[in-house]
């Protein structure tokens, strides 16, 4: 049973437009969320994170929004660039689980940004 | 800084063979971990280490052994390979356990096929 769900396996957008990648979670104890980006033949790289005490975190072209009541977060990329074409993973953890804390990963969304 | 390195990049084994996947990092990170990535599943934690001489099990440890004799190296041993261990394996590190729930630095992965 997937606790972190990325329901769109793929997404295609035009260069310069906004990319919106979505992530839903089921465990209400999750209170720390991360996005990683992965290029082919490389390992994932950390992109941006958000704590549940916030509803928005911004870093340059990347913004993550968190809606706790809906158990939903989204990653916005504005403007999208061809170099953003990659697989994006959402991950979550229960920050207060102590020794039982672990990262739970979604399956990823493959983003293609077309020139 | 080479970051996190993994060898080999590709490996084909026969059922029952044993092998070691190598992982090294040059960032003096205390925390290191091994993940596997399978189609239809998110990244799953196999084993992790919070420092030299200390290892612990993740979600899916069966069939794998690890040791951490130095800060830099964290090899993953497959004792008797099975087709179910066909996967892409990623090694990751972070400065410490607390920061492992935020940014982890991943190696490029090892693609293992067990026939």
Short mmCIF file of C-alpha atoms in Angstrom, two decimals:
data_model
loop_
_atom_site.label_atom_id
_atom_site.label_comp_id
_atom_site.label_asym_id
_atom_site.label_seq_id
_atom_site.Cartn_x
_atom_site.Cartn_y
_atom_site.Cartn_z
CA UNK A 1 0.00 0.00 0.00
CA UNK A 2 1.63 3.18 -1.23
CA UNK A 3 1.71 5.79 1.52
CA UNK A 4 3.15 8.36 -0.89
CA UNK A 5 1.44 8.48 -4.27
CA UNK A 6 2.45 10.24 -7.44
CA UNK A 7 -0.50 9.45 -9.63
CA UNK A 8 0.88 10.89 -12.85
CA UNK A 9 3.68 8.69 -14.21
CA UNK A 10 4.55 11.32 -16.80
CA UNK A 11 4.02 14.96 -17.67
CA UNK A 12 4.89 16.97 -20.77
CA UNK A 13 5.07 20.77 -20.87
CA UNK A 14 6.36 23.47 -23.20
CA UNK A 15 9.51 25.37 -22.37
CA UNK A 16 8.70 28.56 -20.50
CA UNK A 17 5.39 27.29 -19.13
CA UNK A 18 4.66 26.07 -15.62
CA UNK A 19 5.19 22.45 -14.62
CA UNK A 20 3.06 21.17 -11.74
CA UNK A 21 3.93 17.83 -10.21
CA UNK A 22 1.57 16.38 -7.65
CA UNK A 23 2.00 14.10 -4.65
CA UNK A 24 -0.60 12.69 -2.26
CA UNK A 25 0.03 10.93 1.01
CA UNK A 26 -2.08 8.83 3.32
CA UNK A 27 -0.20 8.89 6.62
CA UNK A 28 -1.32 11.87 8.67
CA UNK A 29 1.80 11.50 10.83
CA UNK A 30 4.02 12.60 7.94
CA UNK A 31 5.20 16.10 8.61
CA UNK A 32 8.30 16.54 6.50
CA UNK A 33 8.29 16.32 2.73
CA UNK A 34 10.99 16.38 0.09
CA UNK A 35 11.36 16.46 -3.67
CA UNK A 36 14.26 14.83 -5.46
CA UNK A 37 15.16 14.98 -9.14
CA UNK A 38 16.73 12.12 -11.06
CA UNK A 39 18.40 12.12 -14.47
CA UNK A 40 18.95 8.84 -16.36
CA UNK A 41 21.98 6.86 -15.20
CA UNK A 42 22.41 9.13 -12.18
CA UNK A 43 21.28 8.96 -8.58
CA UNK A 44 18.53 11.23 -7.23
CA UNK A 45 19.53 14.73 -6.17
CA UNK A 46 17.78 16.75 -3.50
CA UNK A 47 15.67 19.61 -4.82
CA UNK A 48 13.53 21.19 -2.13
CA UNK A 49 11.78 20.32 1.13
CA UNK A 50 8.95 21.57 3.29
CA UNK A 51 7.94 21.12 6.88
CA UNK A 52 4.30 20.77 7.85
CA UNK A 53 4.47 24.01 9.81
CA UNK A 54 4.65 25.78 6.44
CA UNK A 55 2.36 25.74 3.45
CA UNK A 56 4.87 27.02 0.92
CA UNK A 57 8.61 26.92 0.34
CA UNK A 58 10.35 28.59 -2.55
CA UNK A 59 13.81 28.21 -4.04
CA UNK A 60 14.37 30.04 -7.29
CA UNK A 61 12.18 28.54 -9.98
CA UNK A 62 10.97 25.78 -7.67
CA UNK A 63 8.10 26.15 -5.21
CA UNK A 64 6.53 23.44 -3.11
CA UNK A 65 3.01 23.87 -1.76
CA UNK A 66 1.60 21.77 1.08
CA UNK A 67 -2.10 21.30 1.80
CA UNK A 68 -2.23 19.29 5.02
CA UNK A 69 -5.99 18.99 5.16
CA UNK A 70 -5.98 17.40 1.71
CA UNK A 71 -2.77 15.47 2.37
CA UNK A 72 -1.45 16.86 -0.87
CA UNK A 73 1.69 18.61 -1.99
CA UNK A 74 2.77 19.94 -5.33
CA UNK A 75 5.98 21.10 -6.92
CA UNK A 76 5.77 24.08 -9.29
CA UNK A 77 8.55 24.82 -11.73
CA UNK A 78 8.33 28.25 -13.32
CA UNK A 79 9.47 28.76 -16.00
CA UNK A 80 10.18 25.22 -17.12
CA UNK A 81 13.41 24.62 -19.00
CA UNK A 82 14.53 21.65 -21.13
CA UNK A 83 17.17 20.86 -18.48
CA UNK A 84 14.34 20.20 -16.02
CA UNK A 85 13.43 17.06 -17.95
CA UNK A 86 13.94 14.31 -15.38
CA UNK A 87 12.09 12.02 -13.01
CA UNK A 88 10.84 13.77 -9.88
CA UNK A 89 10.36 11.84 -6.66
CA UNK A 90 8.27 12.92 -3.72
CA UNK A 91 9.30 11.57 -0.29
CA UNK A 92 7.89 11.96 3.20
CA UNK A 93 8.81 11.17 6.76
CA UNK A 94 7.33 11.33 10.22
CA UNK A 95 9.79 13.78 11.74
CA UNK A 96 8.86 12.84 15.25
CA UNK A 97 9.02 9.05 14.95
CA UNK A 98 12.41 8.94 16.62
CA UNK A 99 14.26 5.72 15.84
CA UNK A 100 11.40 4.55 13.63
CA UNK A 101 11.63 7.58 11.39
CA UNK A 102 12.26 6.75 7.76
CA UNK A 103 11.76 8.22 4.32
CA UNK A 104 8.87 6.86 2.25
CA UNK A 105 9.24 7.48 -1.47
CA UNK A 106 6.73 7.86 -4.26
CA UNK A 107 7.16 6.13 -7.62
CA UNK A 108 8.17 9.28 -9.44
CA UNK A 109 6.81 11.44 -12.26
CA UNK A 110 8.76 11.73 -15.50
CA UNK A 111 8.75 15.34 -16.69
CA UNK A 112 9.53 16.22 -20.30
CA UNK A 113 10.02 19.90 -21.12
CA UNK A 114 9.78 20.45 -24.84
CA UNK A 115 11.71 23.29 -26.54
CA UNK B 1 35.25 15.88 -4.39
CA UNK B 2 34.06 12.75 -6.11
CA UNK B 3 30.96 12.64 -3.88
CA UNK B 4 29.42 9.16 -3.65
CA UNK B 5 30.89 6.55 -5.97
CA UNK B 6 29.54 3.08 -6.70
CA UNK B 7 31.08 0.14 -8.48
CA UNK B 8 30.28 -1.69 -10.62
CA UNK B 9 27.76 0.20 -12.77
CA UNK B 10 26.33 -3.03 -14.18
CA UNK B 11 26.50 -6.63 -13.02
CA UNK B 12 24.94 -9.90 -14.13
CA UNK B 13 24.93 -12.80 -11.68
CA UNK B 14 23.65 -16.33 -11.72
CA UNK B 15 21.32 -17.52 -9.01
CA UNK B 16 23.31 -18.54 -5.94
CA UNK B 17 26.38 -16.46 -6.70
CA UNK B 18 27.63 -13.92 -4.18
CA UNK B 19 29.05 -10.50 -4.78
CA UNK B 20 29.79 -7.17 -3.14
CA UNK B 21 28.55 -3.81 -4.36
CA UNK B 22 31.02 -1.12 -3.44
CA UNK B 23 30.15 2.35 -2.17
CA UNK B 24 32.52 5.11 -1.10
CA UNK B 25 32.12 8.76 -0.19
CA UNK B 26 34.73 11.44 0.32
CA UNK B 27 32.60 14.00 2.18
CA UNK B 28 33.31 12.64 5.68
CA UNK B 29 29.62 11.84 6.11
CA UNK B 30 28.61 9.80 9.11
CA UNK B 31 25.37 8.45 7.65
CA UNK B 32 25.38 6.03 4.72
CA UNK B 33 22.63 3.87 3.32
CA UNK B 34 21.68 1.43 0.58
CA UNK B 35 18.42 1.57 -1.36
CA UNK B 36 16.94 -0.55 -4.09
CA UNK B 37 14.64 0.76 -6.78
CA UNK B 38 12.21 -1.58 -8.49
CA UNK B 39 9.53 -0.93 -11.11
CA UNK B 40 6.23 -0.05 -9.47
CA UNK B 41 7.84 0.60 -6.09
CA UNK B 42 9.52 3.60 -4.57
CA UNK B 43 13.06 3.57 -3.27
CA UNK B 44 13.28 1.11 -0.39
CA UNK B 45 15.91 1.20 2.33
CA UNK B 46 17.97 -1.99 2.68
CA UNK B 47 20.53 -1.15 5.37
CA UNK B 48 22.01 1.97 6.84
CA UNK B 49 24.89 3.07 9.04
CA UNK B 50 25.15 6.04 11.35
CA UNK B 51 28.93 5.77 11.70
CA UNK B 52 31.91 3.46 11.45
CA UNK B 53 31.19 0.19 13.21
CA UNK B 54 27.43 0.81 13.43
CA UNK B 55 24.89 -0.66 11.01
CA UNK B 56 21.18 -1.32 11.15
CA UNK B 57 18.45 -2.85 9.04
CA UNK B 58 16.08 -0.92 6.83
CA UNK B 59 12.81 -2.04 5.28
CA UNK B 60 14.10 -4.88 3.10
CA UNK B 61 17.32 -6.29 4.63
CA UNK B 62 16.85 -10.00 3.90
CA UNK B 63 19.52 -11.47 1.64
CA UNK B 64 21.95 -8.62 2.19
CA UNK B 65 24.81 -7.94 4.58
CA UNK B 66 26.67 -4.72 5.27
CA UNK B 67 29.64 -3.59 7.31
CA UNK B 68 31.16 -0.19 8.01
CA UNK B 69 34.80 -0.49 8.95
CA UNK B 70 35.67 3.05 7.83
CA UNK B 71 33.76 6.31 7.50
CA UNK B 72 34.34 6.31 3.75
CA UNK B 73 33.20 2.83 2.69
CA UNK B 74 29.90 0.99 2.99
CA UNK B 75 29.85 -2.22 0.92
CA UNK B 76 26.68 -4.22 0.34
CA UNK B 77 27.04 -8.00 0.12
CA UNK B 78 24.64 -10.32 -1.61
CA UNK B 79 25.15 -13.68 0.07
CA UNK B 80 23.36 -15.93 -2.43
CA UNK B 81 21.84 -13.97 -5.30
CA UNK B 82 18.21 -14.59 -6.24
CA UNK B 83 16.21 -13.30 -9.24
CA UNK B 84 14.13 -11.23 -6.79
CA UNK B 85 17.27 -9.19 -6.14
CA UNK B 86 17.33 -7.94 -9.72
CA UNK B 87 17.14 -4.20 -9.18
CA UNK B 88 18.94 -0.89 -9.33
CA UNK B 89 20.89 -0.26 -6.15
CA UNK B 90 21.71 3.21 -4.87
CA UNK B 91 24.11 4.15 -2.14
CA UNK B 92 23.53 7.47 -0.35
CA UNK B 93 25.18 9.51 2.36
CA UNK B 94 24.47 12.53 4.51
CA UNK B 95 26.36 14.34 7.25
CA UNK B 96 24.41 12.61 10.03
CA UNK B 97 21.19 10.75 10.79
CA UNK B 98 19.20 13.93 11.40
CA UNK B 99 20.10 15.42 8.03
CA UNK B 100 19.44 12.09 6.29
CA UNK B 101 15.73 12.95 6.44
CA UNK B 102 16.43 16.04 4.42
CA UNK B 103 19.22 16.00 1.89
CA UNK B 104 20.97 12.78 0.99
CA UNK B 105 23.70 12.52 -1.63
CA UNK B 106 23.24 9.59 -3.95
CA UNK B 107 25.68 7.60 -6.03
CA UNK B 108 24.96 6.85 -9.70
CA UNK B 109 23.59 3.37 -8.99
CA UNK B 110 24.43 -0.22 -9.81
CA UNK B 111 22.10 -2.12 -12.14
CA UNK B 112 22.07 -5.77 -11.06
CA UNK B 113 20.50 -8.62 -12.98
CA UNK B 114 20.23 -12.08 -11.42
CA UNK B 115 19.50 -14.89 -13.88
#
